[in-house]
mmCIF file of C-alpha atoms in Angstrom:
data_model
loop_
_atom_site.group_PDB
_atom_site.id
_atom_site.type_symbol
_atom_site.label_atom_id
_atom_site.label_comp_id
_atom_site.label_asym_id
_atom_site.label_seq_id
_atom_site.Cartn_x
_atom_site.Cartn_y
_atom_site.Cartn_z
ATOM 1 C CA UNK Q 1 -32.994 13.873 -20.727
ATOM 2 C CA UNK Q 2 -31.364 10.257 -19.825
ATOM 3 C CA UNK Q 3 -30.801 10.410 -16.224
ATOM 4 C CA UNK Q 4 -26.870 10.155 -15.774
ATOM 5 C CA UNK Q 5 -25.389 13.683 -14.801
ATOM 6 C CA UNK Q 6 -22.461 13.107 -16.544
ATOM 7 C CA UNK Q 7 -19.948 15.643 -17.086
ATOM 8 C CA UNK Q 8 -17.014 16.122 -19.637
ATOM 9 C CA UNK Q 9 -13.505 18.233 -20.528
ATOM 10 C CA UNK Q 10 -14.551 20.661 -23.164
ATOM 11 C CA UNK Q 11 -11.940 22.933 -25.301
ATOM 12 C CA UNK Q 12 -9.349 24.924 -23.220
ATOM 13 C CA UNK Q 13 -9.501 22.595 -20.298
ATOM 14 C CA UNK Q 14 -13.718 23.875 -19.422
ATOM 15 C CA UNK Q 15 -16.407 21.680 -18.019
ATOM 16 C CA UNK Q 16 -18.965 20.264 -20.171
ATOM 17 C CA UNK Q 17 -21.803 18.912 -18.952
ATOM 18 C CA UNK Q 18 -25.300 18.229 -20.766
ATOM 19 C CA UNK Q 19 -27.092 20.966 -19.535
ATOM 20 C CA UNK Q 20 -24.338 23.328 -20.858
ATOM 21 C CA UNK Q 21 -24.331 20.635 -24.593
ATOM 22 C CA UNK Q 22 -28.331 21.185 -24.639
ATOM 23 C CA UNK Q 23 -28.152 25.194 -23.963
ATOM 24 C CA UNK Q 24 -24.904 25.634 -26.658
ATOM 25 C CA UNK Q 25 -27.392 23.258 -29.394
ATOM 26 C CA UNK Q 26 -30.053 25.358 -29.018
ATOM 27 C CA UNK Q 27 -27.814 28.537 -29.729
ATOM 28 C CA UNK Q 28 -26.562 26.968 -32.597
ATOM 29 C CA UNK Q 29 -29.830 26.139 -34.312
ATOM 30 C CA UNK Q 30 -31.516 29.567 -33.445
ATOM 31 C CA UNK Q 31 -27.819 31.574 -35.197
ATOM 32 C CA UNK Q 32 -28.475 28.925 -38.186
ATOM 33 C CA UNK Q 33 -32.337 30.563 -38.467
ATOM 34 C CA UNK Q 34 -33.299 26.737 -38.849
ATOM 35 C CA UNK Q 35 -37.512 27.169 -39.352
ATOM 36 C CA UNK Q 36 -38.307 23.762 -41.221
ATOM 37 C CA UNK Q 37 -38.519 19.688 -40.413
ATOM 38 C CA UNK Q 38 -36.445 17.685 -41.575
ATOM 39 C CA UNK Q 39 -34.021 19.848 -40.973
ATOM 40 C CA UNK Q 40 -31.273 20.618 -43.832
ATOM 41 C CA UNK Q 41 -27.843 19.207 -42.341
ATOM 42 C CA UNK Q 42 -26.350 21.126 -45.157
ATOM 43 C CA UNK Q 43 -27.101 24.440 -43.195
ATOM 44 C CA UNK Q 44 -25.089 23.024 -39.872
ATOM 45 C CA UNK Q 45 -22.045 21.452 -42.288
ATOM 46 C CA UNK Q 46 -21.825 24.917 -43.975
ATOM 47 C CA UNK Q 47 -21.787 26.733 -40.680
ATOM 48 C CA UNK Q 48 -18.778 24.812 -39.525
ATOM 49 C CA UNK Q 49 -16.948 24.492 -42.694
ATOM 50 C CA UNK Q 50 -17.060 20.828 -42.697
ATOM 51 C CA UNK Q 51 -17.025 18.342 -45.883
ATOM 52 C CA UNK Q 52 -18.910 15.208 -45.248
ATOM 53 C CA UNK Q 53 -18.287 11.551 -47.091
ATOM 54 C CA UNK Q 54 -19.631 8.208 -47.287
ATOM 55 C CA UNK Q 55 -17.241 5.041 -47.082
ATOM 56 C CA UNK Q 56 -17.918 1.258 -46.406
ATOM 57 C CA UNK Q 57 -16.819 1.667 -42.586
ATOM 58 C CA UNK Q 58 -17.161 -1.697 -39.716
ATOM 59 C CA UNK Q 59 -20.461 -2.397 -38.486
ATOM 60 C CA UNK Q 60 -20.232 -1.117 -35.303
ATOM 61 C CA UNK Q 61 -18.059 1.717 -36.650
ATOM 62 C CA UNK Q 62 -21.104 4.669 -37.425
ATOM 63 C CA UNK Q 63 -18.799 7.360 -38.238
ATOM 64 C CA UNK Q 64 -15.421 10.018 -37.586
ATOM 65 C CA UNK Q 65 -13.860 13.353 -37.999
ATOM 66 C CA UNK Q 66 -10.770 14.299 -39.165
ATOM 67 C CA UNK Q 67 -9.343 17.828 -38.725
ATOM 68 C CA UNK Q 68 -7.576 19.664 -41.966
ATOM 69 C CA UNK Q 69 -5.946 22.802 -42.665
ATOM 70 C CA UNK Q 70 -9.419 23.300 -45.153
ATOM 71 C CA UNK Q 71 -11.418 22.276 -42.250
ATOM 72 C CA UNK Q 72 -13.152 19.067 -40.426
ATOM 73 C CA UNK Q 73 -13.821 16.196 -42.721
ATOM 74 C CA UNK Q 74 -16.951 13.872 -41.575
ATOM 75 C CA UNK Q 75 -16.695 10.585 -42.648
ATOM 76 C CA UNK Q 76 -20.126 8.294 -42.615
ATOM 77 C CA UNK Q 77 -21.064 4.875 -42.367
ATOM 78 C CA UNK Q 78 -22.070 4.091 -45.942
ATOM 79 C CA UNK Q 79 -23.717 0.624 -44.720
ATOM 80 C CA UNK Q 80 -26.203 2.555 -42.047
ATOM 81 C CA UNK Q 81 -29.599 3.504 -42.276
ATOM 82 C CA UNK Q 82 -30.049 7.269 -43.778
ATOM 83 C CA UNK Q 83 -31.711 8.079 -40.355
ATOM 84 C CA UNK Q 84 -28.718 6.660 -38.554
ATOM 85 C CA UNK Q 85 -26.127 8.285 -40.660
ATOM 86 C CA UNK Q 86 -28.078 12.083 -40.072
ATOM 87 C CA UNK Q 87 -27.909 11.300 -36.594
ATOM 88 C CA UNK Q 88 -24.188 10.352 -36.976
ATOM 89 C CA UNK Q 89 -23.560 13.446 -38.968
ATOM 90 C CA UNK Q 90 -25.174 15.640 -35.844
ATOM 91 C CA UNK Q 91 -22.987 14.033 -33.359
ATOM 92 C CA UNK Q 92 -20.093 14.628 -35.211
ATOM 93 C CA UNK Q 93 -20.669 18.124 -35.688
ATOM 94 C CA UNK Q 94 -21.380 18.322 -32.157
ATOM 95 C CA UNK Q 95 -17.516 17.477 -31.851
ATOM 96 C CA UNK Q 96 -16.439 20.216 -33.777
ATOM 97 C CA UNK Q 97 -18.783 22.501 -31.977
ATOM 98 C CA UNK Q 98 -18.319 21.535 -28.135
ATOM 99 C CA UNK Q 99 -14.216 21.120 -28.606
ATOM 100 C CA UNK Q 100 -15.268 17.574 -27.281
ATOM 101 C CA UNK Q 101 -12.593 14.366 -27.818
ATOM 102 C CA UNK Q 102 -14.025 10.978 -29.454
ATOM 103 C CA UNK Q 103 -14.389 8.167 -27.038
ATOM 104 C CA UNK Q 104 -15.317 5.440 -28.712
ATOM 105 C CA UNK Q 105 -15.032 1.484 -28.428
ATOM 106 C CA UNK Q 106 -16.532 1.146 -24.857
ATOM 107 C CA UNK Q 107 -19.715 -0.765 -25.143
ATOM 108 C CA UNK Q 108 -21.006 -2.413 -28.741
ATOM 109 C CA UNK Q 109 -22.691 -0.301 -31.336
ATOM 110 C CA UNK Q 110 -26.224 -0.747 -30.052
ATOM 111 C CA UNK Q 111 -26.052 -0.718 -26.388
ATOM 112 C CA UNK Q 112 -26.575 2.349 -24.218
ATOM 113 C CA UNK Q 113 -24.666 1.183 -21.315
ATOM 114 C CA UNK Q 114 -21.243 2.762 -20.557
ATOM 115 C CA UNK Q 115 -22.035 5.358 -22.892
ATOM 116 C CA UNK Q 116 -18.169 8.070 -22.061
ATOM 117 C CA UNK Q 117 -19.079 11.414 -20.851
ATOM 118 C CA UNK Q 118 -17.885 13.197 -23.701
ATOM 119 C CA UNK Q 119 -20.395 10.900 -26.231
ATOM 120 C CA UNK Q 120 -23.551 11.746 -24.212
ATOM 121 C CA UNK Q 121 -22.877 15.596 -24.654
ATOM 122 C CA UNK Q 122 -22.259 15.462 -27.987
ATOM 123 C CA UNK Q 123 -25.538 13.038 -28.478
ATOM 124 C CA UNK Q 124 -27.445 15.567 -26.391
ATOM 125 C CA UNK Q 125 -26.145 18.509 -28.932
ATOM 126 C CA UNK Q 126 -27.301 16.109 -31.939
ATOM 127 C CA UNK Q 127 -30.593 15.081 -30.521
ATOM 128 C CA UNK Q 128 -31.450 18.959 -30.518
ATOM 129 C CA UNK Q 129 -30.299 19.893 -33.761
ATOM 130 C CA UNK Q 130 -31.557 17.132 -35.383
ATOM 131 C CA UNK Q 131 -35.143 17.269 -33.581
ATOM 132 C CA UNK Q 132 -35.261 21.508 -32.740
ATOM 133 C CA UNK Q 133 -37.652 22.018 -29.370
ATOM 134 C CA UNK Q 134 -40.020 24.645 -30.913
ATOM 135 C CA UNK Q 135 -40.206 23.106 -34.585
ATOM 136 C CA UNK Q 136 -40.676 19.475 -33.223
ATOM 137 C CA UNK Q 137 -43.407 20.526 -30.517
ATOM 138 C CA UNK Q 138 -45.409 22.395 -32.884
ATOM 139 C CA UNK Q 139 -45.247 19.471 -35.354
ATOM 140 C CA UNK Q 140 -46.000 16.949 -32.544
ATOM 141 C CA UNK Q 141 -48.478 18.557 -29.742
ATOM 142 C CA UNK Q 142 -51.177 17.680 -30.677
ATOM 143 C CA UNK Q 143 -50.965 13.614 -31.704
ATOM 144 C CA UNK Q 144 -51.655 10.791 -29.400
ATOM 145 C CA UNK Q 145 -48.420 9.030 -27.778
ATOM 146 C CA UNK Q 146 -48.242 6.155 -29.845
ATOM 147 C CA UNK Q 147 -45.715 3.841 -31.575
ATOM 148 C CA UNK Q 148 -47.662 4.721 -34.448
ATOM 149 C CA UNK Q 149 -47.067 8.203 -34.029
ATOM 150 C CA UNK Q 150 -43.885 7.906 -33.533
ATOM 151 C CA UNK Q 151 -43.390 6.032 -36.794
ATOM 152 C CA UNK Q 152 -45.480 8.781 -38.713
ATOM 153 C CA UNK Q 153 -42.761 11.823 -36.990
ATOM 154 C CA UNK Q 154 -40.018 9.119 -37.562
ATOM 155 C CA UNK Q 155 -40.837 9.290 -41.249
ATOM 156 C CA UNK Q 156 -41.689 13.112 -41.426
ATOM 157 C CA UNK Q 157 -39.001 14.539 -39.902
ATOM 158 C CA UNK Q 158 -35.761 11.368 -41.582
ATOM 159 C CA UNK Q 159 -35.116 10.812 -37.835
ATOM 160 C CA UNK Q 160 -35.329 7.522 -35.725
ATOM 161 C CA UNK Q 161 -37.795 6.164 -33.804
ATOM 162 C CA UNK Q 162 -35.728 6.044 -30.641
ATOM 163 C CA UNK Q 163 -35.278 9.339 -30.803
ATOM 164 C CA UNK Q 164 -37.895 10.895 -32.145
ATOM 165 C CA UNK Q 165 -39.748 8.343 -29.044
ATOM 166 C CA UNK Q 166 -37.561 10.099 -26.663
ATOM 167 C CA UNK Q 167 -38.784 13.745 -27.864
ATOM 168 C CA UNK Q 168 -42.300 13.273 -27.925
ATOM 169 C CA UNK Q 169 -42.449 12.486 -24.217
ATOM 170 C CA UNK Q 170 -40.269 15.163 -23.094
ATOM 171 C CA UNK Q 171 -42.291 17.482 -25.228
ATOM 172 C CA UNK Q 172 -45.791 15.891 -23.940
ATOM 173 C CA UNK Q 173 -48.342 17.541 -22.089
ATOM 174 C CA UNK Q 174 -49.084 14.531 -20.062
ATOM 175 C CA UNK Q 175 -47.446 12.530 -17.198
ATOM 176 C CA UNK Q 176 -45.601 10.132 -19.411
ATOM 177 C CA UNK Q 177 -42.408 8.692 -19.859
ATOM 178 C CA UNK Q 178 -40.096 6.784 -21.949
ATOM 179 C CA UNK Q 179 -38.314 3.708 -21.075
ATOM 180 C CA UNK Q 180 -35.397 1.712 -22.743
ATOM 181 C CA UNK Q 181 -34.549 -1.451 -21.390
ATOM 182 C CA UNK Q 182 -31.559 -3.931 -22.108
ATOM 183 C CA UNK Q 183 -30.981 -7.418 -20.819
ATOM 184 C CA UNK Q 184 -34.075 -6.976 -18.649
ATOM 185 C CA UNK Q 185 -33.118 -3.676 -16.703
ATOM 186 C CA UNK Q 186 -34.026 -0.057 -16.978
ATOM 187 C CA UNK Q 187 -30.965 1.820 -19.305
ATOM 188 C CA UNK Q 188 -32.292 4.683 -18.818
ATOM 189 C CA UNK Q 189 -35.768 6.933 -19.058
ATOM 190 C CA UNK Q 190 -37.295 9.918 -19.858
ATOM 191 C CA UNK Q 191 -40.293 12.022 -18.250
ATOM 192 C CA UNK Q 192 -42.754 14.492 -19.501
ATOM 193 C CA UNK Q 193 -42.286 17.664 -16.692
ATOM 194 C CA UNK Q 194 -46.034 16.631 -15.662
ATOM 195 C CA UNK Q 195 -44.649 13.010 -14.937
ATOM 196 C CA UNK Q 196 -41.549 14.601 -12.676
ATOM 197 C CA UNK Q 197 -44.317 17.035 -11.325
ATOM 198 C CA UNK Q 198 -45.735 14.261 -9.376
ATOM 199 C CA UNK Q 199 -42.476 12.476 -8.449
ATOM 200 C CA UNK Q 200 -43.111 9.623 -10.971
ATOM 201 C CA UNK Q 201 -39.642 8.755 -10.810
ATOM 202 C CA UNK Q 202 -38.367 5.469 -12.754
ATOM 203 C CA UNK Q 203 -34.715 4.831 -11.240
ATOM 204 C CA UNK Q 204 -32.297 3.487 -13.742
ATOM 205 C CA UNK Q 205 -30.393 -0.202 -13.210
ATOM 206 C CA UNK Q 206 -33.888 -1.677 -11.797
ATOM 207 C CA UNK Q 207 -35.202 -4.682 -13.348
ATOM 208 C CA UNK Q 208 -38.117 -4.262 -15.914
ATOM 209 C CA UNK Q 209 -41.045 -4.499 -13.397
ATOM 210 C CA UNK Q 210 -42.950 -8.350 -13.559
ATOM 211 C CA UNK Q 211 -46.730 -7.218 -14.589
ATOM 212 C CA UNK Q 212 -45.268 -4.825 -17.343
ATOM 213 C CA UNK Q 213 -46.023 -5.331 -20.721
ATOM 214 C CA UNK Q 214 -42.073 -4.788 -21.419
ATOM 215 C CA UNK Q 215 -40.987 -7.651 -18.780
ATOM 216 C CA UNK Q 216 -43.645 -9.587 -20.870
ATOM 217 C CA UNK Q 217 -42.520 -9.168 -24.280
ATOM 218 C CA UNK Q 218 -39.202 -10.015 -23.033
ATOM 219 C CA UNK Q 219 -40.330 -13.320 -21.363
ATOM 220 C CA UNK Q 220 -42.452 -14.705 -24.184
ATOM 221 C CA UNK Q 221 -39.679 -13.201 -27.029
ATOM 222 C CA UNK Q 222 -42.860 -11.301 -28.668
ATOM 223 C CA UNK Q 223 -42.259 -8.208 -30.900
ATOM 224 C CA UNK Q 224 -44.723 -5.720 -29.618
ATOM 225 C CA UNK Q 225 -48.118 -5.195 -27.329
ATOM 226 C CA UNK Q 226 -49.995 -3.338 -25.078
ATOM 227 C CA UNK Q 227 -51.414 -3.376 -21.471
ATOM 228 C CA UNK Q 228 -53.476 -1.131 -19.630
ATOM 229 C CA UNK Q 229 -52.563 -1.541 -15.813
ATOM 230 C CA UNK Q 230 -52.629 -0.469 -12.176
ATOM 231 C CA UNK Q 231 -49.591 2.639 -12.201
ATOM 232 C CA UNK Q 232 -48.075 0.498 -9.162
ATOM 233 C CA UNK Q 233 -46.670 -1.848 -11.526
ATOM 234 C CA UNK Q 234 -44.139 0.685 -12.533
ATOM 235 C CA UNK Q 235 -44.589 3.431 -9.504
ATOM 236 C CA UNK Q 236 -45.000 2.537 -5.313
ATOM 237 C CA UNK Q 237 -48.744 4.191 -4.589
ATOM 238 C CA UNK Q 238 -50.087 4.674 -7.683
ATOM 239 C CA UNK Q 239 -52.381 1.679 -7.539
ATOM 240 C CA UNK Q 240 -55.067 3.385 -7.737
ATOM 241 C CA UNK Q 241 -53.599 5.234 -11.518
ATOM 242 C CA UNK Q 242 -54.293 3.774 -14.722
ATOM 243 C CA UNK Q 243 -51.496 3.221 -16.669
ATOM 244 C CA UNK Q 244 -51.379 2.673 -20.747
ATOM 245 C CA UNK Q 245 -48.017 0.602 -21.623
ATOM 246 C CA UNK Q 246 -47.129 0.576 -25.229
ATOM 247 C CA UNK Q 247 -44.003 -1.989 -25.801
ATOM 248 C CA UNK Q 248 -41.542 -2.891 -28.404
ATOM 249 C CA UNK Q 249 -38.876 -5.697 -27.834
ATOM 250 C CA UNK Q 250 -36.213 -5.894 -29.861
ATOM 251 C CA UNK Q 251 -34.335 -9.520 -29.267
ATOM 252 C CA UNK Q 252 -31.514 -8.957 -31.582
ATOM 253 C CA UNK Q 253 -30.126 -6.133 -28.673
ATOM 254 C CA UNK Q 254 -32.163 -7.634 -25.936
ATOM 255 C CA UNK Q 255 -33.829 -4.984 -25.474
ATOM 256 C CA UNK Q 256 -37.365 -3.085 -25.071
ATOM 257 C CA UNK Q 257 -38.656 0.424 -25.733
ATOM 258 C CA UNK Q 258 -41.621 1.369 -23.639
ATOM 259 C CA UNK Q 259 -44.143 4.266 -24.183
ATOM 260 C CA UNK Q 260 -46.408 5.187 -20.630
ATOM 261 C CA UNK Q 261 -48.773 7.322 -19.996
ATOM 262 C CA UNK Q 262 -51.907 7.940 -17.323
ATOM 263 C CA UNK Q 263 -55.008 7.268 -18.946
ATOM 264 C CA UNK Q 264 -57.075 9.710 -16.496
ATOM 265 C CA UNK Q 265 -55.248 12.858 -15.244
ATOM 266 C CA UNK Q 266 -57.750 13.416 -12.249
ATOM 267 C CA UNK Q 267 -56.531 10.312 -10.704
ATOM 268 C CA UNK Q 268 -53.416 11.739 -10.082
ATOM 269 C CA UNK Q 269 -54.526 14.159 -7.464
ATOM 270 C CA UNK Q 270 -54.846 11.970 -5.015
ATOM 271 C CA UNK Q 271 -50.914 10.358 -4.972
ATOM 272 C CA UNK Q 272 -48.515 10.386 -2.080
ATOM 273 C CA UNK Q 273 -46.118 13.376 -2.121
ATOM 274 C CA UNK Q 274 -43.031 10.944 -2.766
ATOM 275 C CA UNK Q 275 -44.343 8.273 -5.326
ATOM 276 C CA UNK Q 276 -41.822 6.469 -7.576
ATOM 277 C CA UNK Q 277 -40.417 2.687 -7.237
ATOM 278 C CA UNK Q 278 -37.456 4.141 -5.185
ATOM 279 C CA UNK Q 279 -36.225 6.491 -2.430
ATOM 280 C CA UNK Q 280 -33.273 7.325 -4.396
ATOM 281 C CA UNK Q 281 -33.035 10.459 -5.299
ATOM 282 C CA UNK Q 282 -33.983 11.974 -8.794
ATOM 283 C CA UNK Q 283 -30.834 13.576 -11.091
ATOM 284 C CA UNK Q 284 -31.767 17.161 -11.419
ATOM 285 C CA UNK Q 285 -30.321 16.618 -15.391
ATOM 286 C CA UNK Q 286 -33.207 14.288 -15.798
ATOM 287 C CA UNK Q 287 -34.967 17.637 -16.860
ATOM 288 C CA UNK Q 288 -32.322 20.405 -17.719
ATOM 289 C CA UNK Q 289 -33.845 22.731 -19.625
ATOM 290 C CA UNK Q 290 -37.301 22.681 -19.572
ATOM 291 C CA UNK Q 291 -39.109 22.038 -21.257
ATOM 292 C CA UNK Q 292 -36.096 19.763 -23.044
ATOM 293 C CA UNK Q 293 -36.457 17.670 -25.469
ATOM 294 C CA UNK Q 294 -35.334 13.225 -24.566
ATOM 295 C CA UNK Q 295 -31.883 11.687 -24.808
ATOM 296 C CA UNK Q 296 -31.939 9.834 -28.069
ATOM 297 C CA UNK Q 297 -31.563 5.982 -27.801
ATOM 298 C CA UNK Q 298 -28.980 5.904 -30.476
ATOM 299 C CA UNK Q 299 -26.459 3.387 -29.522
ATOM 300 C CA UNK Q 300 -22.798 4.027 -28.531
ATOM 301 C CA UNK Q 301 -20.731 3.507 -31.917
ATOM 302 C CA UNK Q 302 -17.649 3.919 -32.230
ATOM 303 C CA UNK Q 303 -16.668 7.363 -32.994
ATOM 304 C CA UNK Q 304 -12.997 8.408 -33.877
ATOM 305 C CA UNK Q 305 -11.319 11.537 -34.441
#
């Protein structure tokens, strides 16, 4: 999970936070009896009486609901990518499902910062039914965290990369994380539970560490590459941990999505107790439910009810 704690007014005046968005997704999709990937939106549209259309809507405008007499009516982004637009569709049901208000128009369409409260639950509640834990994890276990497999899930399961990038850490075995940078900082990141394990904690609002493949890519304007390095380049103390980097840089958002693992487990044993490139302390809904699948990169579009 994206580590921001937020927390938001549900229906009838309740708290909603993500924790309580994640736990009320996974509810939904185990009531459904969803058992396949990709997953049939029809199943979730039919569950919450919805009718869903395509129209010609602004660029940074990915989608809305409307509520009718005959029940919510989802309108999509015609122009968007078919991955986009299921991930829009998810969202919006997660509006209908959490009681949650739109709040769009704070940030443009593909930037993560300033994402409202409200919009990261009902991402949260999309990234799950879109991407189910169990089905996802027995899909992805056991392939190597790559870009490439990333792509080949990407494809498999009509998702998109920044969120299916964002599940296959949190899902992962291994002590490995997933970054997203913009203009040069941290936006946010998720960890495998074997990263957190060993306080590998990446603090969000840091600049993209110099020695990093993504600081790299950013400074040259290159599209993609990868670096084997000391794991002090990204964590205090581990300079003695071998760390595989796997960047993407993206300069129409300014911005670059990182894949990082350690390349020998062992070497771990021997860390401080308190490693991580700050003393801040980590946001206990970095991990939620474990083991819980990542916050989806998708960016903040406008969303209207």
């Amino acid at each position: 999970m994206a580590e921001s704690g937020q927390t938001s007014q549900a229906r009838y005046g309740g708290v909603m936070d993500e924790f309580e968005a994640e736990l009320r997704a996974r509810k939904f999709v185990q009531e459904i009896g969803v058992s396949t990937l990709p997953v049939d939106l029809g199943l979730y549209v039919a569950r919450v009486g919805a009718k869903v259309l395509l129209e010609d809507l602004e660029p940074d405008e990915a989608g809305y609901t409307m509520t009718t007499p005959k029940g919510p009516i989802i309108t999509l982004n015609a122009q968007d990518r078919a991955a986009r637009r299921r991930f829009t569709q998810c969202h919006e049901i997660a509006h209908v499902v959490l009681g949650l208000p739109s709040q769009h128009g704070h940030a443009p369409e593909w930037s993560y910062a300033r994402r409202p409260p409200a919009e990261i639950c009902c991402d949260v509640f999309a990234a799950e039914v879109l991407l189910p834990y169990r089905l996802f994890l027995a899909r992805a276990a056991s392939l190597p965290l790559t870009f490439a497999t990333v792509h080949q899930l990407a494809s498999d399961c009509f998702a998109s990369r920044e969120a299916v990038a964002s599940r296959l850490v949190a899902t992962n075995r291994l002590p490995c994380a997933y970054v997203l940078g913009e203009n040069g900082h941290v936006r946010h990141a998720i960890r495998s539970s074997a990263l957190r394990a060993v306080n590998g904690y990446i603090p969000t609002g840091t600049l993209l560490p110099p020695g990093s493949a993504a600081h790299t890519l950013r400074s040259t304007r290159e599209g993609d590459g990868t670096l084997t390095s000391a794991g002090d380049v990204w964590f205090d103390g581990w300079r003695d941990v071998e760390l595989e980097e796997s960047s993407i840089f993206l300069p129409e958002y300014d911005q670059t999505l990182t894949l990082l693992h350690c390349t020998d487990q062992d070497e771990l044993e021997y860390l401080p107790n308190h490693a991580g490139r700050s003393e801040e302390p980590e946001d206990p809904d970095d991990e939620l439910l474990a083991p819980l699948d990542g916050h989806p990169t998708f960016g903040s579009r406008r969303r209207k009810r």
